[in-house]
Short mmCIF file of C-alpha atoms and ligand atoms in Angstrom, two decimals:
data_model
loop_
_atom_site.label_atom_id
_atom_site.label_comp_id
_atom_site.label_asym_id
_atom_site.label_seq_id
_atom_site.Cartn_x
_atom_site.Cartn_y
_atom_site.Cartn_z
CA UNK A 127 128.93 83.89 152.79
CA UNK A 128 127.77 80.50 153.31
CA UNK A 129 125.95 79.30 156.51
CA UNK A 130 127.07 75.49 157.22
CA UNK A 131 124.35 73.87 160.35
CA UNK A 132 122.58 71.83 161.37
CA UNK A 133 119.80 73.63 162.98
CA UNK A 134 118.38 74.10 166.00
CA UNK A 135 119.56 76.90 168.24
CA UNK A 136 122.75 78.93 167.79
CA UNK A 137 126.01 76.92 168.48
CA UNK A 138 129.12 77.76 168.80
CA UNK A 139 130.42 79.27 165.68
CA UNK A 140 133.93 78.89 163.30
CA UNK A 141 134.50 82.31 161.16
CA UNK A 142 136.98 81.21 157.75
CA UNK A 143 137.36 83.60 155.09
CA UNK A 144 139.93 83.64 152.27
CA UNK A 145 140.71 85.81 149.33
CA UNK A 146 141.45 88.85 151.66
CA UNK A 147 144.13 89.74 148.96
CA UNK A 148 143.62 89.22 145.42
CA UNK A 149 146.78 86.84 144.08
CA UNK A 150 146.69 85.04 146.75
CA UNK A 151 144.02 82.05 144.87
CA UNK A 152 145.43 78.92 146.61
CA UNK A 153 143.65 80.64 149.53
CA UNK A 154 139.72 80.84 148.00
CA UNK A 155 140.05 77.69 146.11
CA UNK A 156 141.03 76.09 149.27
CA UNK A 157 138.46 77.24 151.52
CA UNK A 158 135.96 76.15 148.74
CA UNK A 159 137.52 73.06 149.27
CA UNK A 160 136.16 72.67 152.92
CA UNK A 161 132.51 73.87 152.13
CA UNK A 162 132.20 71.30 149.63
CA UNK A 163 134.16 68.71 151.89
CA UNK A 164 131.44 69.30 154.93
CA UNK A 165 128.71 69.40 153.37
CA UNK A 166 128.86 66.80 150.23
CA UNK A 167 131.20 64.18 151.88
CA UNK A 168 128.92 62.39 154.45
CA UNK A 169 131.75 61.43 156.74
CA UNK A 170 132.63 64.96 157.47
CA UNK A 171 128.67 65.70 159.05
CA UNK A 172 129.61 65.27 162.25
CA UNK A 173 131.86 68.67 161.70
CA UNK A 174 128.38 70.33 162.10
CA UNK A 175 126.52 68.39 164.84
CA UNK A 176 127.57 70.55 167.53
CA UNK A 177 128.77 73.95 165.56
CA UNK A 178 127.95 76.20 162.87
CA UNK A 179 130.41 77.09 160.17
CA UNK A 180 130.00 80.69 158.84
CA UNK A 181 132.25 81.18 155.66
CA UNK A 182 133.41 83.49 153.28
CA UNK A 183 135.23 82.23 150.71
CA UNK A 184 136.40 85.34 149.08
CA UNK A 185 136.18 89.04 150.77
CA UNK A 186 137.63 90.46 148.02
CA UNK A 187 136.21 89.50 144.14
CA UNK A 188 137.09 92.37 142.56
CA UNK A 189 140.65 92.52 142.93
CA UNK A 190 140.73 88.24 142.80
CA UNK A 191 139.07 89.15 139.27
CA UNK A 192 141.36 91.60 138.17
CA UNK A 193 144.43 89.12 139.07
CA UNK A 194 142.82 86.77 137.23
CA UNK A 195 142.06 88.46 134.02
CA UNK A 196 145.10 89.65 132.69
CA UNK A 197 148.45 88.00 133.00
CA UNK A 198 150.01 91.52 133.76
CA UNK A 199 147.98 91.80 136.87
CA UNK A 200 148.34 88.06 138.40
CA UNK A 201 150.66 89.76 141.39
CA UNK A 202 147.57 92.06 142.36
CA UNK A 203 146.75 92.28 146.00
CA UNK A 204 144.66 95.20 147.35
CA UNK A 205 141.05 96.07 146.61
CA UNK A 206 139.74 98.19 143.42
CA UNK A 207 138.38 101.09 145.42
CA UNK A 208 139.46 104.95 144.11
CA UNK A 209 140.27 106.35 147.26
CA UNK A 210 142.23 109.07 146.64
CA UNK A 211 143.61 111.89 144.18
CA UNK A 212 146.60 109.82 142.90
CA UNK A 213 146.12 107.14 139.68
CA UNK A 214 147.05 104.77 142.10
CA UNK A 215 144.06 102.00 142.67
CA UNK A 216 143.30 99.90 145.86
CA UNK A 217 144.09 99.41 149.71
CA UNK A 218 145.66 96.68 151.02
CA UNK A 219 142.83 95.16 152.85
CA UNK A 220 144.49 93.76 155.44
CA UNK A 221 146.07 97.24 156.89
CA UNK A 222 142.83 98.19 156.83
CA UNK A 223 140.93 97.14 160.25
CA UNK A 224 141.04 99.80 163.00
CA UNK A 225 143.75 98.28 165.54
CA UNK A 226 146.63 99.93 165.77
CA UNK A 227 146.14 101.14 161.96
CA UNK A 228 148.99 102.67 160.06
CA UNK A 229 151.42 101.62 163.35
CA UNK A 230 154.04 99.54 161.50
CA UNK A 231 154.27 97.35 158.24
CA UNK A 232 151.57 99.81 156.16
CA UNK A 233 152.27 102.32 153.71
CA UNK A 234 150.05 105.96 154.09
CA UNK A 235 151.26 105.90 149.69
CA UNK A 236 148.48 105.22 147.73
CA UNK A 237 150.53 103.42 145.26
CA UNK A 238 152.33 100.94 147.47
CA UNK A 239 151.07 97.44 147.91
CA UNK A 240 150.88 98.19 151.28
CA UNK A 241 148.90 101.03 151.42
CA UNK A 242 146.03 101.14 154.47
CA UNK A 243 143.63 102.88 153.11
CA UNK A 244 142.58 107.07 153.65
CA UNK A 245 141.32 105.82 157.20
CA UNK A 246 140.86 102.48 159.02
CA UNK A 247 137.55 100.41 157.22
CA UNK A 248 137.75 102.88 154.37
CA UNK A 249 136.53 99.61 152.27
CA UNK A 250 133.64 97.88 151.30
CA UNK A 251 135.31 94.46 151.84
CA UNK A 252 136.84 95.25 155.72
CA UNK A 253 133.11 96.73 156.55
CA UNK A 254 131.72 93.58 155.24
CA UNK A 255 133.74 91.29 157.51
CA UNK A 256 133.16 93.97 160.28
CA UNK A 257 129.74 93.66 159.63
CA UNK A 258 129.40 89.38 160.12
CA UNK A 259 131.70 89.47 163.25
CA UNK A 260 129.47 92.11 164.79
CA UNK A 261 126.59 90.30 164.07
CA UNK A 262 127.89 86.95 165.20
CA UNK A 263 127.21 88.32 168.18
CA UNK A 264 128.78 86.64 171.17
CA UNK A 265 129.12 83.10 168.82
CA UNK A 266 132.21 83.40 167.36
CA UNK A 267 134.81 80.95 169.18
CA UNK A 268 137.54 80.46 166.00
CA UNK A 269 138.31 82.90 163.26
CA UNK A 270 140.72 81.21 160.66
CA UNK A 271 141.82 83.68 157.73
CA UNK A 272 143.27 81.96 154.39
CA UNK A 273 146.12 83.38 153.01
CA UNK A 274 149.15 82.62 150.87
CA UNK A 275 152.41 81.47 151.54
CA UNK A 276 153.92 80.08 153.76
CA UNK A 277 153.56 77.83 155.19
CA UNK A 278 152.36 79.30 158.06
CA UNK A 279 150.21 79.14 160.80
CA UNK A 280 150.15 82.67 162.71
CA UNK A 281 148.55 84.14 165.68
CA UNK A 282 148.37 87.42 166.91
CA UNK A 283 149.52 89.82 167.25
CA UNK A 284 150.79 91.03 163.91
CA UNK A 285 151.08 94.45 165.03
CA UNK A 286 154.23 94.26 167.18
CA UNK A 287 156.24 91.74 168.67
CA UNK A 288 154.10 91.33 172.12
CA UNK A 289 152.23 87.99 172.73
CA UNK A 290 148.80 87.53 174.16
CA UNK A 291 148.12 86.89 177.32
CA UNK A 292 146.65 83.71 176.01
CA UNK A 293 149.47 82.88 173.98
CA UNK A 294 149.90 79.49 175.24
CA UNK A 295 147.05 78.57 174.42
CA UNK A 296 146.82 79.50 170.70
CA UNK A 297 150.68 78.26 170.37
CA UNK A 298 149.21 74.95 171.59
CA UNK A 299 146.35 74.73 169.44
CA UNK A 300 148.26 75.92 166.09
CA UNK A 301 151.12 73.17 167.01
CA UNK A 302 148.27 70.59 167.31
CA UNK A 303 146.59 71.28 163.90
CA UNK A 304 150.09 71.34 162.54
CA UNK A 305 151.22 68.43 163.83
CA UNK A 306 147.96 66.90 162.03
CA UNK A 307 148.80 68.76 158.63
CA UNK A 308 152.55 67.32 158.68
CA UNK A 309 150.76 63.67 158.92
CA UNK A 310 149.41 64.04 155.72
CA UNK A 311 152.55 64.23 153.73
CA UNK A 312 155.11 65.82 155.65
CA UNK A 313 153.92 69.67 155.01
CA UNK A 314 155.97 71.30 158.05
CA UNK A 315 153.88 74.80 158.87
CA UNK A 316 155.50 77.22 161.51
CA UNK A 317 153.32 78.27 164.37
CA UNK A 318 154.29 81.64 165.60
CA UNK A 319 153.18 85.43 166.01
CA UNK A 320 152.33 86.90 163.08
CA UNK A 321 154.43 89.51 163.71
CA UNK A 322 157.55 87.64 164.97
CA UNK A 323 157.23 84.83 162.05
CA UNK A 324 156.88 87.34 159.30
CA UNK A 325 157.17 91.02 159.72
CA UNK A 326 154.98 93.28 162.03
CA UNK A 327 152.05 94.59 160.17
CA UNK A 328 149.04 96.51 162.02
CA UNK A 329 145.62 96.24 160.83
CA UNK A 330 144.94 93.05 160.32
CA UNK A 331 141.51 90.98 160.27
CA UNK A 332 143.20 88.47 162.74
CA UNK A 333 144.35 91.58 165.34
CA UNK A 334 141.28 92.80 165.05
CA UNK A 335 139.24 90.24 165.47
CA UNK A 336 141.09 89.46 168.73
CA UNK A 337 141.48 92.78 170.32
CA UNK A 338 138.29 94.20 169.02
CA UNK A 339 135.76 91.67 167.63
CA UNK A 340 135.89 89.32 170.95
CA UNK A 341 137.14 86.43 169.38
CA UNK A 342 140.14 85.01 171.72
CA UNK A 343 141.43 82.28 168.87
CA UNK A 344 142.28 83.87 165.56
CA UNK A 345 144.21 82.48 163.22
CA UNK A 346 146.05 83.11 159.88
CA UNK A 347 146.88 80.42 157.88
CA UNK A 348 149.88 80.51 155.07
CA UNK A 349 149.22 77.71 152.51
CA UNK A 350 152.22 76.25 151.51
CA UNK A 351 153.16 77.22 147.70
CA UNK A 352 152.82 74.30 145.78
CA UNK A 353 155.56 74.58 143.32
CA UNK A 354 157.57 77.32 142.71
CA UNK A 355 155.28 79.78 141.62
CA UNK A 356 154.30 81.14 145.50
CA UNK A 357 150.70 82.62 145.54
CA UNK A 358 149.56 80.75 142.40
CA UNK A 359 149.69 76.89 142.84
CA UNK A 360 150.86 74.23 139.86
CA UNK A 361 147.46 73.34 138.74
CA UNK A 362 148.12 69.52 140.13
CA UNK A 363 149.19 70.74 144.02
CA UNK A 364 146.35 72.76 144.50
CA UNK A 365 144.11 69.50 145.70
CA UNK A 366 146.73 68.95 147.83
CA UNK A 367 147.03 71.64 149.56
CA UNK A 368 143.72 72.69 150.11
CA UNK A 369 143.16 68.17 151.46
CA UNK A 370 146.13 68.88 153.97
CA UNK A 371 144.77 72.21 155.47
CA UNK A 372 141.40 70.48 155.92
CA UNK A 373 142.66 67.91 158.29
CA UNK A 374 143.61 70.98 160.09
CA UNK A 375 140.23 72.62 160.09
CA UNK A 376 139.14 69.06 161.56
CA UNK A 377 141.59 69.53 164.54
CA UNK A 378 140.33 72.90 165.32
CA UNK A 379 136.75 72.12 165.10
CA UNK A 380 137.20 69.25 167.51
CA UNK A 381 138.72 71.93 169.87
CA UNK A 382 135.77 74.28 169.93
CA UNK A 383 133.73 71.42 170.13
CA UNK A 384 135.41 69.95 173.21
CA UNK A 385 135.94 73.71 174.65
CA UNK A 386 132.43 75.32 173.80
CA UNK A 387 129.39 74.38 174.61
CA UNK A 388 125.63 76.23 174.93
CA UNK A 389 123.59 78.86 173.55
CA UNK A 390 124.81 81.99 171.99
CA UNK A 391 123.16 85.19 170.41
CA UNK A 392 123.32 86.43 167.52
CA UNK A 393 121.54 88.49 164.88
CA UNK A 394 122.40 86.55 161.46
O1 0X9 B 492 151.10 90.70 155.31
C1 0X9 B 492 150.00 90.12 155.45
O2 0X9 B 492 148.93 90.70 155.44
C2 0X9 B 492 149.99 88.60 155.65
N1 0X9 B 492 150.97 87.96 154.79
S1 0X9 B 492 150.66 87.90 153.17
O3 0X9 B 492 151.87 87.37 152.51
N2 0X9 B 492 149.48 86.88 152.88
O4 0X9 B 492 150.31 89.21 152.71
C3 0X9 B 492 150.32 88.29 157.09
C4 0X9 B 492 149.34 88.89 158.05
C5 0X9 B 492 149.60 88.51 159.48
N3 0X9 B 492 148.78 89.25 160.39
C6 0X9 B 492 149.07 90.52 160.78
N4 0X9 B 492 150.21 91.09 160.49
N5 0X9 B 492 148.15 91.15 161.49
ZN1 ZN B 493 147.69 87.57 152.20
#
């Protein structure tokens, strides 16, 4: 995880990650993009006047590393944890947060892509996350999640069908920064619920970062494929995509910005 401030005393705070599943590498390499785009490109500084930028660009190396070393295994998505008395490897990391586990779009088979794990945070990687959010304290204002493809920009819940009572709100925000990705070159992502734009799905960083974590704006984002090879880019698109998604990053930080203000506590 990489801290991104400008000192003084605790602002409010953006929460990215990527690399939640393993094949999904448009997602890391893009959220690389942004740490090196705020802190070596001068222009982007005033992204961190007012708010600090904690980011992790990949919760889960070891299955991104076993997608990546074998050409048999580039469609690998779940952790590399041996949870249970089948041959069967990994958890599907994202079933694997403790709201509304195992209620829809998860698989209880150990051998299913799907699968959410023996019991919710079974893994390393969810504890990990579970571990900055907690000790983000009260600081946390916008949690975007990198994943791949859509494109797609989703808000809870993911779960079921229901919207949040602030659903207005997030619908207006994701419209906004996707209004601001289409200017680029015409990339047209759908804002929706997770759960009505794709499929409901429980356990989920996003849900449970909402309903558990205290973070009211949570967002997963669905790069775009780049080609027609889905999770894994053409070589030449992946700048693009990763540019586009920034100027969204830009629109949300200057809504926390205008939205937030003052002293917060936290313990990292
Ligand atoms: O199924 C997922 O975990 C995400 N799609 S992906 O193709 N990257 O696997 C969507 C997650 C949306 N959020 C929830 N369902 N909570
Ligand atoms: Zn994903």
């Amino acid at each position: 995880m990489i801290k991104i401030s400008s000192g003084g005393s605790n602002k409010p705070t953006i929460l990215i990650d990527g690399g939640i599943h393993a094949r999904e590498w448009v997602a890391p390499a893009s959220v690389v993009y942004f740490i090196h785009q705020l802190v070596e490109n001068q222009t982007n500084h005033y992204m961190f006047e007012n708010i600090d930028w904690y980011i992790i660009p990949m919760v889960n190396p070891d299955g991104y590393e076993f997608s990546r070393a074998s050409l048999n295994n580039v469609y690998w998505r779940k952790t590399r944890s041996r949870s249970n008395s089948t041959d069967c490897i990994g958890v599907d990391a994202n079933r694997n947060f403790d709201v509304h586990w195992m209620e829809s779009g998860s698989s209880d088979d150990p051998c299913k892509i799907t699968y959410a794990g023996p019991e919710p945070f079974s893994e390393v990687e969810t504890r990990n996350l579970k571990g900055v959010v907690e000790s983000l304290g009260n600081c946390t204002k916008l949690y975007l999640t990198f994943h791949a493809f859509g494109p797609l920009i989703l808000y809870p819940w993911g779960y079921n069908t229901d919207l949040p009572n602030d659903w207005a709100t997030l619908d207006k925000l994701g419209r906004d920064v996707s209004k601001a990705i289409y200017s680029v070159k015409g990339t047209n992502f759908t804002v929706g619920t997770s759960a009505r734009k794709t499929y409901p799905a429980a356990g989920g960083s996003d849900d449970w970062i909402k309903a558990v974590g205290g973070v009211n704006l949570s967002y997963t984002i669905e790069l775009p494929p780049g080609g027609s090879r889905g999770f894994n880019p053409l070589t030449s698109n992946i700048r693009g995509i990763a540019e586009e998604a920034f100027e969204g990053v830009r629109v949300y930080h200057a809504y926390v910005e205008k939205n937030f203000e003052g002293n917060c506590t936290r313990r990292i």
